[in-house]
Amino acid sequence: MAASTSTQTSNRTQVGIVGAGPAGLFLAHLLRRQGIDCVVLESRSRAEIEDTIRAGVLEQWVVDLMNQMGLGDRMMREGHFHSGITLRFNGESHHIDMAGLTGGKRVTVYAQHEVIRDLVAALLEDGGEILFGVSDVQLHGVESDRPSIAFRRSPDGPLEALRCDWIAGCDGFHGPSRQAIPKAVRNEFQVVYPFGWLGILTEAPPSHPELIYANHERGFALLSTRSPEVQRLYIQCDPKDDIANWSDDRIWSELHARLEDRDGWTLTEGRIFQKGIIAMRSFVCEPMRHGRLFLAGDAAHIVPPTGAKGLNLAVADVLVLSRALDAFYKSGRTDGLEAYSAVCLRRIWKAERFSWYMTTMLHRNPAETPFEQRVHLADLDYVVSSRAAMTALAENYVGLPMD
């Protein structure tokens, strides 16, 4: 859409944040704690971002950060703390003691939409500004020292301009921020996987105390949890399949087949109240900065959910960015801002590698040869029989150090 040449209302802030997902909300909290003004613009309503159900696994350092910021009370009451995971293949189960291998670190299963609810409530209570339901968002002047964000508060409202020193594009893969970087300077790397996940939420008690990742000849399966009453499970499927082809009976049949083991473990069924199919990709955009615009979270990178890295990478991005902005406003230093992309990408590519590794090792790719499938099984066998390999997996899973 062409940009308007005039606006009816003019606003000013230090950092304009596009997107109220995990990246944008965490950044707003971090900046406000440093005394930096910011405004968050979000195209969806508050109800939409809070009620869109998405799973979430938080690395140890993210849990620690939320607690340090005073945002973790409900997470500590309602989250599920896992000290390990189970890898299941060839009908056998193998426990990976992540806490024992990493000096006590663990992960917390706490859904992303619950994190968003906590961050939104705390930000608004603290006097922060989130503009929900905005439209026609356009970024201007990102290569100048006076960038701005044009938007409408309602579809029929006047076009306004939010003038700022810096813009943080936290608006996801389909948002306008990445598109504001000229194609000539944007390098995009992508892998689209030939499989997807069919995910369900079911009313049932936990079938297992921790996550189970299963490699089966019929395809991958994952058992997770949401609460003592609600469980989340996934099975590998064709990403182009129609969810209407999957009856509840068919889903349960596949889950039983793929998650079974030789020790007689059984899966507890319940009423399925949500189901859907998601495609999977790996994606990275370089650089993550152009002029006064910084990309963070899904606007800059996507990982398949197998490695449980998406939300954690978003928080890592904005933690780096908030520190760089703090140094700029306190002492005029720009080295952190100039290094932002390189610093973030070093961590991102490690997470991309781990997510790709977990995904290819655990799934059955229909295009693979029997040789390649046997290599993946050998990889799993090596992981569960080598302490060094188990440690490497555990270190990546619970989260690499931020510094």
XYZ file of N, CA, C and O in Angstrom, residues 161-355:
780
model
N 1.587 9.121 12.752
C 3.025 8.847 12.672
C 3.605 8.771 14.070
O 3.422 9.677 14.878
N 4.279 7.667 14.337
C 5.027 7.527 15.587
C 6.495 7.774 15.246
O 7.145 6.944 14.606
N 6.997 8.930 15.652
C 8.399 9.262 15.393
C 9.256 8.694 16.517
O 8.878 8.753 17.682
N 10.409 8.175 16.157
C 11.248 7.516 17.160
C 12.711 7.604 16.753
O 13.041 7.988 15.629
N 13.571 7.240 17.707
C 15.004 7.181 17.405
C 15.352 5.878 16.694
O 16.232 5.848 15.833
N 14.680 4.810 17.118
C 14.975 3.473 16.624
C 13.670 2.710 16.459
O 12.697 2.971 17.171
N 13.665 1.737 15.556
C 12.506 0.867 15.364
C 12.940 -0.579 15.586
O 13.959 -1.026 15.042
N 12.163 -1.297 16.392
C 12.396 -2.725 16.607
C 11.285 -3.486 15.889
O 10.118 -3.388 16.251
N 11.658 -4.227 14.862
C 10.688 -5.012 14.101
C 10.516 -6.383 14.731
O 11.321 -7.285 14.513
N 9.464 -6.520 15.524
C 9.180 -7.763 16.256
C 7.847 -8.340 15.789
O 7.085 -8.899 16.585
N 7.543 -8.178 14.511
C 6.208 -8.451 13.983
C 6.097 -9.758 13.217
O 5.179 -9.949 12.420
N 6.998 -10.685 13.445
C 6.849 -12.013 12.885
C 7.246 -12.138 11.434
O 7.619 -11.173 10.756
N 7.134 -13.354 10.926
C 7.595 -13.690 9.589
C 6.844 -12.918 8.502
O 7.419 -12.554 7.474
N 5.553 -12.657 8.707
C 4.724 -12.029 7.681
C 4.541 -10.525 7.894
O 3.794 -9.891 7.151
N 5.200 -9.934 8.885
C 5.028 -8.517 9.166
C 5.775 -7.628 8.190
O 6.577 -8.092 7.364
N 5.553 -6.324 8.273
C 6.177 -5.381 7.334
C 7.636 -5.035 7.630
O 8.319 -4.477 6.773
N 8.141 -5.355 8.818
C 9.476 -4.867 9.195
C 10.575 -5.425 8.304
O 11.429 -4.685 7.810
N 10.584 -6.743 8.118
C 11.661 -7.311 7.295
C 11.577 -6.781 5.864
O 12.609 -6.590 5.201
N 10.367 -6.549 5.377
C 10.195 -6.051 4.013
C 10.730 -4.619 3.862
O 10.954 -4.150 2.741
N 10.925 -3.916 4.983
C 11.473 -2.560 4.931
C 12.968 -2.554 4.670
O 13.551 -1.503 4.377
N 13.606 -3.709 4.759
C 15.019 -3.828 4.394
C 15.087 -4.128 2.901
O 14.484 -5.105 2.442
N 15.775 -3.334 2.114
C 15.810 -3.561 0.665
C 16.281 -4.972 0.318
O 17.188 -5.526 0.960
N 15.666 -5.564 -0.696
C 16.034 -6.915 -1.101
C 17.506 -7.019 -1.471
O 18.128 -8.065 -1.302
N 18.058 -5.924 -1.974
C 19.455 -5.945 -2.412
C 20.427 -6.178 -1.268
O 21.553 -6.642 -1.495
N 20.021 -5.866 -0.034
C 20.928 -6.032 1.110
C 20.428 -7.116 2.062
O 21.006 -7.321 3.125
N 19.347 -7.794 1.676
C 18.763 -8.831 2.531
C 19.162 -10.205 2.018
O 18.919 -10.546 0.866
N 19.787 -10.998 2.849
C 20.102 -12.385 2.521
C 19.185 -13.291 3.328
O 19.169 -13.219 4.563
N 18.430 -14.128 2.642
C 17.480 -14.998 3.325
C 17.827 -16.454 3.040
O 18.012 -16.851 1.892
N 17.913 -17.242 4.108
C 18.260 -18.652 4.030
C 17.062 -19.456 4.535
O 16.527 -19.160 5.613
N 16.665 -20.470 3.791
C 15.440 -21.173 4.175
C 15.481 -22.642 3.786
O 16.015 -23.014 2.750
N 14.908 -23.466 4.656
C 14.626 -24.874 4.365
C 13.159 -25.107 4.697
O 12.713 -24.802 5.809
N 12.401 -25.616 3.728
C 11.008 -25.996 3.974
C 10.972 -27.516 4.071
O 11.388 -28.224 3.142
N 10.489 -28.023 5.194
C 10.513 -29.469 5.434
C 9.342 -30.149 4.737
O 8.248 -29.570 4.637
N 9.535 -31.375 4.281
C 8.473 -32.086 3.562
C 7.454 -32.740 4.493
O 6.696 -33.608 4.074
N 7.452 -32.339 5.739
C 6.488 -32.877 6.708
C 6.041 -31.759 7.632
O 6.691 -30.712 7.746
N 4.928 -31.968 8.280
C 4.411 -31.020 9.256
C 4.021 -31.749 10.525
O 4.279 -32.951 10.676
N 3.408 -31.004 11.436
C 2.923 -31.588 12.681
C 1.413 -31.439 12.766
O 0.870 -30.352 12.515
N 0.747 -32.519 13.115
C -0.648 -32.460 13.509
C -0.656 -32.423 15.032
O -0.207 -33.377 15.682
N -1.116 -31.315 15.598
C -1.109 -31.144 17.051
C -2.508 -31.202 17.628
O -3.476 -30.759 16.993
N -2.620 -31.753 18.803
C -3.910 -31.806 19.499
C -3.750 -31.330 20.942
O -2.667 -31.387 21.528
N -4.841 -30.822 21.483
C -4.986 -30.622 22.915
C -6.088 -31.563 23.384
O -7.152 -31.657 22.751
N -5.832 -32.266 24.471
C -6.790 -33.247 24.960
C -6.988 -33.123 26.462
O -6.041 -32.808 27.203
N -8.208 -33.332 26.890
C -8.510 -33.350 28.323
C -8.154 -34.722 28.869
O -8.898 -35.690 28.703
N -7.002 -34.809 29.502
C -6.523 -36.078 30.032
C -5.436 -35.806 31.057
O -4.748 -34.788 30.974
N -5.251 -36.724 32.001
C -4.130 -36.574 32.934
C -2.824 -36.890 32.225
O -2.824 -37.506 31.147
N -1.694 -36.488 32.793
C -0.404 -36.770 32.141
C -0.167 -38.264 31.976
O -0.440 -39.053 32.876
N 0.345 -38.636 30.808
C 0.712 -40.032 30.564
C 2.163 -40.303 30.945
O 2.564 -41.458 31.074
N 2.941 -39.226 31.093
C 4.369 -39.352 31.407
C 4.812 -38.050 32.062
O 4.312 -36.986 31.699
N 5.738 -38.096 33.007
C 6.124 -36.865 33.715
C 6.911 -35.866 32.888
O 6.991 -34.688 33.253
N 7.508 -36.296 31.775
C 8.317 -35.393 30.956
C 8.022 -35.631 29.476
O 7.244 -36.518 29.119
N 8.659 -34.814 28.619
C 8.408 -34.939 27.186
C 8.993 -36.240 26.633
O 10.064 -36.685 27.050
N 8.261 -36.818 25.682
C 8.742 -37.991 24.954
C 8.861 -37.621 23.478
O 7.891 -37.174 22.862
N 10.060 -37.803 22.917
C 10.302 -37.616 21.489
C 10.477 -39.004 20.875
O 11.376 -39.746 21.276
N 9.617 -39.344 19.906
C 9.635 -40.694 19.349
C 9.937 -40.694 17.866
O 9.309 -39.959 17.092
N 10.908 -41.512 17.473
C 11.179 -41.802 16.070
C 10.582 -43.172 15.789
O 10.974 -44.166 16.387
N 9.604 -43.223 14.873
C 8.907 -44.466 14.571
C 8.826 -44.617 13.059
O 8.854 -43.624 12.316
N 8.727 -45.846 12.604
C 8.661 -46.075 11.159
C 7.450 -45.409 10.518
O 7.439 -45.111 9.322
N 6.412 -45.127 11.310
C 5.228 -44.448 10.783
C 5.369 -42.923 10.847
O 4.509 -42.201 10.340
N 6.440 -42.453 11.491
C 6.674 -41.021 11.604
C 6.894 -40.588 13.040
O 6.681 -41.340 13.992
N 7.305 -39.358 13.184
C 7.611 -38.772 14.489
C 6.354 -38.590 15.335
O 5.249 -38.387 14.827
N 6.543 -38.619 16.659
C 5.473 -38.271 17.604
C 6.100 -37.605 18.825
O 7.249 -37.885 19.188
N 5.335 -36.715 19.446
C 5.792 -35.999 20.628
C 4.676 -35.940 21.645
O 3.534 -35.596 21.329
N 5.005 -36.279 22.879
C 4.078 -36.142 23.996
C 4.575 -35.027 24.897
O 5.721 -35.036 25.336
N 3.718 -34.046 25.146
C 4.043 -32.937 26.021
C 2.888 -32.739 26.992
O 2.012 -33.591 27.111
N 2.881 -31.609 27.670
C 1.833 -31.362 28.661
C 1.487 -29.888 28.674
O 2.266 -29.042 28.227
N 0.294 -29.567 29.133
C -0.139 -28.194 29.318
C -0.455 -27.920 30.785
O -0.121 -26.877 31.328
N -1.120 -28.879 31.414
C -1.537 -28.732 32.808
C -1.864 -30.120 33.337
O -1.848 -31.095 32.570
N -2.182 -30.255 34.614
C -2.567 -31.574 35.127
C -3.803 -32.155 34.439
O -4.022 -33.367 34.486
N -4.582 -31.302 33.774
C -5.810 -31.774 33.128
C -5.746 -31.760 31.612
O -6.593 -32.366 30.943
N -4.778 -31.057 31.034
C -4.723 -30.886 29.586
C -3.337 -31.281 29.076
O -2.327 -30.815 29.604
N -3.309 -32.112 28.026
C -2.053 -32.563 27.442
C -1.985 -32.147 25.973
O -3.015 -32.009 25.307
N -0.754 -31.949 25.483
C -0.527 -31.595 24.076
C 0.309 -32.701 23.445
O 1.335 -33.110 23.999
N -0.149 -33.163 22.281
C 0.552 -34.221 21.565
C 0.634 -33.868 20.083
O -0.230 -33.157 19.552
N 1.668 -34.405 19.423
C 1.889 -34.136 18.007
C 2.246 -35.427 17.288
O 2.874 -36.325 17.865
N 1.870 -35.484 16.000
C 2.338 -36.552 15.131
C 2.767 -35.947 13.800
O 2.186 -34.968 13.331
N 3.786 -36.528 13.216
C 4.243 -36.106 11.897
C 3.185 -36.431 10.866
O 2.550 -37.493 10.898
N 2.983 -35.491 9.912
C 1.999 -35.712 8.866
C 2.402 -34.926 7.627
O 3.381 -34.162 7.641
N 1.643 -35.077 6.563
C 1.825 -34.281 5.357
C 1.352 -32.863 5.664
O 0.202 -32.672 6.071
N 2.198 -31.839 5.487
C 1.779 -30.482 5.833
C 0.618 -29.970 4.986
O -0.059 -29.014 5.372
N 0.369 -30.598 3.831
C -0.725 -30.174 2.960
C -2.004 -30.965 3.202
O -3.015 -30.744 2.523
N -1.963 -31.867 4.166
C -3.142 -32.688 4.459
C -4.258 -31.830 5.040
O -4.014 -30.764 5.622
N -5.479 -32.298 4.887
C -6.657 -31.621 5.422
C -6.963 -32.215 6.792
O -7.065 -33.441 6.936
N -7.104 -31.350 7.788
C -7.367 -31.844 9.142
C -8.661 -32.641 9.197
O -8.840 -33.510 10.065
N -9.568 -32.401 8.231
C -10.820 -33.157 8.188
C -10.577 -34.635 7.923
O -11.448 -35.474 8.210
N -9.409 -34.966 7.381
C -9.087 -36.369 7.122
C -8.660 -37.113 8.384
O -8.459 -38.334 8.340
N -8.514 -36.359 9.465
C -8.004 -36.966 10.692
C -9.101 -37.006 11.757
O -9.325 -36.040 12.486
N -9.755 -38.122 11.838
C -10.745 -38.317 12.903
C -10.025 -38.505 14.224
O -8.821 -38.811 14.265
N -10.738 -38.345 15.317
C -10.123 -38.563 16.629
C -9.595 -39.986 16.755
O -8.504 -40.214 17.297
N -10.358 -40.955 16.241
C -9.922 -42.351 16.332
C -8.622 -42.574 15.563
O -7.729 -43.294 16.031
N -8.515 -41.953 14.395
C -7.292 -42.113 13.615
C -6.100 -41.484 14.328
O -5.008 -42.055 14.353
N -6.318 -40.326 14.925
C -5.233 -39.657 15.657
C -4.749 -40.519 16.814
O -3.539 -40.738 16.993
N -5.696 -41.030 17.618
C -5.298 -41.844 18.764
C -4.597 -43.126 18.317
O -3.636 -43.579 18.951
N -5.064 -43.703 17.220
C -4.436 -44.919 16.720
C -2.973 -44.668 16.354
O -2.080 -45.465 16.695
N -2.714 -43.547 15.677
C -1.337 -43.216 15.302
C -0.484 -42.901 16.528
O 0.685 -43.300 16.605
N -1.048 -42.183 17.478
C -0.287 -41.856 18.686
C 0.086 -43.108 19.458
O 1.223 -43.249 19.933
N -0.847 -44.032 19.598
C -0.542 -45.291 20.297
C 0.564 -46.049 19.571
O 1.507 -46.552 20.201
N 0.472 -46.117 18.245
C 1.453 -46.884 17.480
C 2.841 -46.270 17.571
O 3.834 -46.979 17.745
N 2.917 -44.939 17.484
C 4.223 -44.283 17.413
C 4.877 -44.102 18.780
O 6.106 -44.000 18.867
N 4.069 -44.028 19.842
C 4.624 -43.781 21.173
C 4.794 -45.045 22.003
O 5.387 -44.998 23.086
N 4.308 -46.172 21.528
C 4.394 -47.397 22.313
C 5.841 -47.815 22.505
O 6.723 -47.458 21.727
N 6.100 -48.555 23.574
C 7.424 -49.148 23.776
C 7.269 -50.579 24.244
O 6.162 -51.065 24.478
N 8.384 -51.272 24.369
C 8.353 -52.701 24.699
C 8.113 -52.960 26.176
O 7.932 -54.115 26.588
N 8.131 -51.920 26.991
C 7.947 -52.103 28.430
C 6.489 -52.017 28.846
O 6.172 -52.059 30.041
N 5.581 -51.870 27.883
C 4.163 -51.865 28.206
C 3.603 -50.508 28.595
O 2.493 -50.423 29.137
N 4.356 -49.429 28.333
C 3.843 -48.081 28.626
C 2.587 -47.817 27.801
O 2.488 -48.216 26.648
N 1.611 -47.159 28.390
C 0.365 -46.877 27.682
C 0.056 -45.380 27.703
O 0.397 -44.669 28.654
N -0.606 -44.928 26.664
C -1.005 -43.542 26.513
C -2.438 -43.380 26.999
O -3.319 -44.170 26.644
N -2.671 -42.360 27.811
C -4.012 -42.096 28.322
C -4.766 -41.191 27.350
O -4.300 -40.106 27.023
N -5.912 -41.635 26.892
C -6.717 -40.850 25.962
C -7.657 -39.901 26.709
O -7.898 -40.049 27.904
N -8.182 -38.927 25.976
C -9.150 -37.992 26.520
C -9.891 -37.307 25.385
O -9.653 -37.592 24.201
N -10.759 -36.392 25.710
C -11.508 -35.659 24.688
C -10.589 -34.671 23.987
O -9.955 -33.844 24.629
N -10.511 -34.773 22.663
C -9.719 -33.830 21.875
C -10.569 -32.581 21.639
O -11.640 -32.658 21.049
N -10.087 -31.420 22.113
C -10.867 -30.202 21.939
C -10.193 -29.179 21.027
O -10.762 -28.116 20.755
N -8.997 -29.500 20.543
C -8.366 -28.663 19.530
C -7.409 -29.519 18.715
O -6.688 -30.349 19.262
N -7.434 -29.303 17.382
C -6.480 -30.005 16.529
C -6.233 -29.183 15.270
O -7.113 -28.455 14.799
N -5.004 -29.274 14.766
C -4.646 -28.522 13.579
C -3.309 -28.989 13.047
O -2.553 -29.691 13.732
N -3.010 -28.602 11.811
C -1.773 -29.001 11.139
C -0.924 -27.759 10.877
O -1.437 -26.740 10.405
N 0.342 -27.844 11.210
C 1.267 -26.744 10.954
C 2.404 -27.225 10.064
O 2.872 -28.354 10.188
N 2.817 -26.357 9.138
C 3.990 -26.645 8.315
C 5.248 -26.291 9.095
O 5.193 -25.614 10.127
N 6.395 -26.731 8.613
C 7.649 -26.506 9.331
C 8.715 -25.973 8.388
O 8.830 -26.424 7.248
N 9.476 -25.006 8.883
C 10.562 -24.434 8.096
C 11.680 -23.977 9.012
O 11.473 -23.745 10.206
N 12.857 -23.819 8.433
C 13.970 -23.121 9.061
C 14.253 -21.889 8.204
O 14.288 -21.996 6.972
N 14.455 -20.744 8.856
C 14.618 -19.498 8.109
C 15.502 -18.540 8.890
O 15.380 -18.424 10.116
N 16.392 -17.849 8.180
C 17.232 -16.812 8.785
C 17.377 -15.669 7.788
O 17.622 -15.895 6.595
N 17.231 -14.447 8.290
C 17.470 -13.247 7.496
C 18.733 -12.559 8.008
O 18.878 -12.328 9.207
N 19.628 -12.254 7.095
C 20.840 -11.499 7.422
C 20.928 -10.281 6.509
O 20.657 -10.409 5.316
N 21.304 -9.132 7.043
C 21.551 -8.817 8.454
C 20.231 -8.574 9.189
O 19.168 -8.473 8.574
N 20.318 -8.447 10.499
C 19.144 -8.177 11.324
C 19.013 -6.690 11.653
O 18.136 -6.306 12.416
N 19.913 -5.885 11.097
C 19.829 -4.437 11.265
C 19.986 -3.755 9.911
O 20.817 -4.164 9.094
N 19.193 -2.720 9.706
C 19.357 -1.863 8.533
C 19.056 -0.436 8.977
O 17.915 -0.104 9.294
N 20.108 0.379 9.026
C 19.917 1.750 9.485
C 19.437 1.776 10.923
O 20.075 1.250 11.824
N 18.270 2.379 11.131
C 17.695 2.512 12.477
C 16.671 1.418 12.784
O 15.940 1.510 13.770
N 16.635 0.398 11.935
C 15.692 -0.712 12.113
C 16.434 -1.961 12.566
O 17.460 -2.333 11.986
N 15.899 -2.609 13.607
C 16.443 -3.871 14.101
C 15.347 -4.932 14.037
O 14.228 -4.697 14.508
N 15.657 -6.084 13.486
C 14.724 -7.205 13.487
C 14.983 -8.080 14.699
O 16.128 -8.238 15.133
N 13.913 -8.647 15.241
C 14.045 -9.544 16.394
C 12.961 -10.609 16.319
O 11.861 -10.378 15.807
N 13.264 -11.782 16.853
C 12.282 -12.862 16.887
C 11.970 -13.397 15.505
O 12.831 -13.440 14.611
N 10.711 -13.815 15.306
C 10.320 -14.468 14.062
C 10.431 -13.570 12.839
O 10.386 -14.060 11.712
N 10.571 -12.276 13.021
C 10.799 -11.398 11.873
C 12.146 -11.690 11.232
O 12.351 -11.430 10.043
N 13.064 -12.241 12.009
C 14.425 -12.487 11.521
C 14.754 -13.960 11.361
O 15.648 -14.313 10.588
N 14.048 -14.823 12.077
C 14.404 -16.235 12.037
C 13.241 -17.120 12.484
O 12.439 -16.740 13.332
N 13.165 -18.297 11.883
C 12.167 -19.308 12.228
C 12.917 -20.617 12.466
O 13.846 -20.951 11.718
N 12.519 -21.348 13.490
C 13.075 -22.681 13.719
C 11.925 -23.686 13.801
O 10.835 -23.339 14.259
N 12.141 -24.919 13.352
C 11.105 -25.930 13.572
C 10.943 -26.160 15.075
O 11.908 -26.000 15.835
N 9.746 -26.515 15.530
C 9.508 -26.601 16.975
C 10.217 -27.754 17.668
O 10.226 -27.804 18.910
N 10.817 -28.665 16.924
C 11.449 -29.837 17.528
C 12.507 -29.462 18.559
O 12.661 -30.138 19.570
N 13.237 -28.399 18.317
C 14.306 -28.013 19.233
C 13.875 -27.100 20.355
O 14.682 -26.770 21.226
N 12.604 -26.651 20.348
C 12.050 -25.792 21.407
C 12.854 -24.513 21.584
O 13.208 -24.121 22.694
N 13.142 -23.828 20.485
C 14.022 -22.668 20.533
C 13.356 -21.343 20.184
O 13.936 -20.280 20.433
N 12.175 -21.343 19.562
C 11.611 -20.123 19.002
C 11.494 -18.966 19.963
O 12.078 -17.894 19.761
N 10.752 -19.134 21.038
C 10.557 -18.053 22.012
C 11.882 -17.672 22.664
O 12.151 -16.487 22.890
N 12.703 -18.648 22.945
C 13.974 -18.375 23.618
C 14.899 -17.528 22.758
O 15.587 -16.631 23.259
N 14.928 -17.791 21.455
C 15.744 -16.972 20.559
C 15.231 -15.538 20.505
O 16.019 -14.588 20.444
N 13.898 -15.376 20.518
C 13.319 -14.037 20.501
C 13.757 -13.238 21.718
O 14.118 -12.057 21.616
N 13.735 -13.869 22.884
C 14.136 -13.183 24.112
C 15.629 -12.859 24.065
O 16.059 -11.780 24.506
N 16.438 -13.769 23.525
C 17.878 -13.511 23.410
C 18.142 -12.298 22.521
O 18.970 -11.440 22.853
N 17.417 -12.199 21.402
C 17.585 -11.049 20.509
C 17.368 -9.738 21.254
O 18.189 -8.809 21.184
N 16.232 -9.640 21.937
C 15.879 -8.348 22.532
C 16.701 -8.058 23.783
O 16.867 -6.891 24.154
N 17.234 -9.086 24.427
C 18.136 -8.832 25.541
C 19.418 -8.176 25.017
O 19.914 -7.200 25.599
N 19.940 -8.689 23.909
C 21.114 -8.067 23.278
C 20.787 -6.643 22.853
O 21.570 -5.699 23.084
N 19.620 -6.441 22.231
C 19.236 -5.122 21.749
C 19.024 -4.144 22.897
O 19.462 -2.984 22.822
N 18.390 -4.580 23.961
C 18.142 -3.681 25.087
C 19.442 -3.224 25.734
O 19.578 -2.064 26.144
N 20.419 -4.113 25.827
C 21.713 -3.734 26.393
C 22.412 -2.711 25.503
O 23.029 -1.756 25.995
N 22.312 -2.908 24.191
C 22.945 -1.976 23.260
C 22.277 -0.602 23.315
O 22.954 0.436 23.292
N 20.953 -0.571 23.408
C 20.244 0.702 23.498
C 20.519 1.397 24.829
O 20.637 2.623 24.893
N 20.635 0.621 25.890
C 20.959 1.195 27.198
C 22.319 1.890 27.156
O 22.483 3.009 27.658
N 23.305 1.229 26.526
C 24.639 1.833 26.405
C 24.592 3.093 25.546
O 25.286 4.082 25.828
N 23.754 3.096 24.528
C 23.637 4.267 23.658
C 23.058 5.455 24.418
O 23.593 6.569 24.356
N 21.979 5.235 25.145
C 21.326 6.355 25.821
C 22.079 6.822 27.067
O 21.998 7.993 27.440
N 22.831 5.923 27.690
C 23.555 6.323 28.893
C 24.905 6.968 28.585
O 25.341 7.863 29.311
N 25.564 6.497 27.529
C 26.921 6.996 27.289
C 27.196 7.344 25.834
O 28.331 7.707 25.498
N 26.191 7.205 24.969
C 26.399 7.522 23.569
C 27.142 6.462 22.788
O 27.490 6.671 21.622
N 27.379 5.322 23.393
C 28.111 4.254 22.710
C 27.243 3.617 21.625
O 26.057 3.345 21.838
N 27.848 3.327 20.490
C 27.121 2.705 19.393
C 27.684 1.328 19.019
O 27.158 0.675 18.116
N 28.738 0.897 19.712
C 29.357 -0.370 19.337
C 28.401 -1.546 19.492
O 28.394 -2.472 18.677
N 27.579 -1.518 20.539
C 26.615 -2.596 20.741
C 25.560 -2.631 19.660
O 25.154 -3.711 19.197
N 25.112 -1.460 19.229
C 24.132 -1.390 18.156
C 24.732 -1.884 16.841
O 24.078 -2.593 16.069
N 25.985 -1.519 16.593
C 26.646 -1.929 15.357
C 26.905 -3.434 15.335
O 26.898 -4.056 14.267
N 27.105 -4.032 16.508
C 27.412 -5.465 16.582
C 26.161 -6.324 16.754
O 26.256 -7.557 16.768
N 24.998 -5.680 16.884
C 23.758 -6.409 17.209
C 23.536 -7.613 16.295
O 23.328 -8.742 16.765
N 23.563 -7.404 15.007
C 23.258 -8.483 14.074
C 24.245 -9.637 14.217
O 23.853 -10.801 14.308
N 25.527 -9.325 14.255
C 26.546 -10.373 14.341
C 26.434 -11.160 15.641
O 26.560 -12.389 15.651
N 26.195 -10.447 16.746
C 26.081 -11.122 18.048
C 24.877 -12.057 18.055
O 24.967 -13.213 18.483
N 23.738 -11.570 17.590
C 22.525 -12.399 17.591
C 22.657 -13.584 16.647
O 22.273 -14.712 16.992
N 23.198 -13.344 15.462
C 23.272 -14.409 14.468
C 24.180 -15.551 14.904
O 23.956 -16.708 14.531
N 25.184 -15.249 15.694
C 26.051 -16.325 16.182
C 25.245 -17.326 17.008
O 25.391 -18.541 16.859
N 24.360 -16.818 17.862
C 23.512 -17.701 18.669
C 22.428 -18.344 17.801
O 22.104 -19.523 17.965
N 21.855 -17.552 16.908
C 20.761 -18.039 16.071
C 21.197 -19.237 15.232
O 20.491 -20.250 15.152
N 22.353 -19.146 14.602
C 22.784 -20.257 13.751
C 23.071 -21.517 14.560
O 22.870 -22.640 14.073
N 23.502 -21.361 15.800
C 23.669 -22.548 16.654
C 22.316 -23.177 16.972
O 22.175 -24.408 16.983
N 21.332 -22.331 17.223
C 19.980 -22.843 17.490
C 19.369 -23.449 16.231
O 18.652 -24.458 16.295
N 19.624 -22.833 15.077
C 19.143 -23.402 13.824
C 19.762 -24.782 13.595
O 19.075 -25.725 13.172
N 21.060 -24.882 13.857
C 21.735 -26.176 13.699
C 21.116 -27.235 14.599
O 20.809 -28.349 14.165
N 20.903 -26.882 15.867
C 20.356 -27.855 16.808
C 18.926 -28.246 16.421
O 18.566 -29.433 16.475
N 18.115 -27.273 16.028
C 16.730 -27.566 15.657
C 16.671 -28.432 14.405
O 15.854 -29.352 14.311
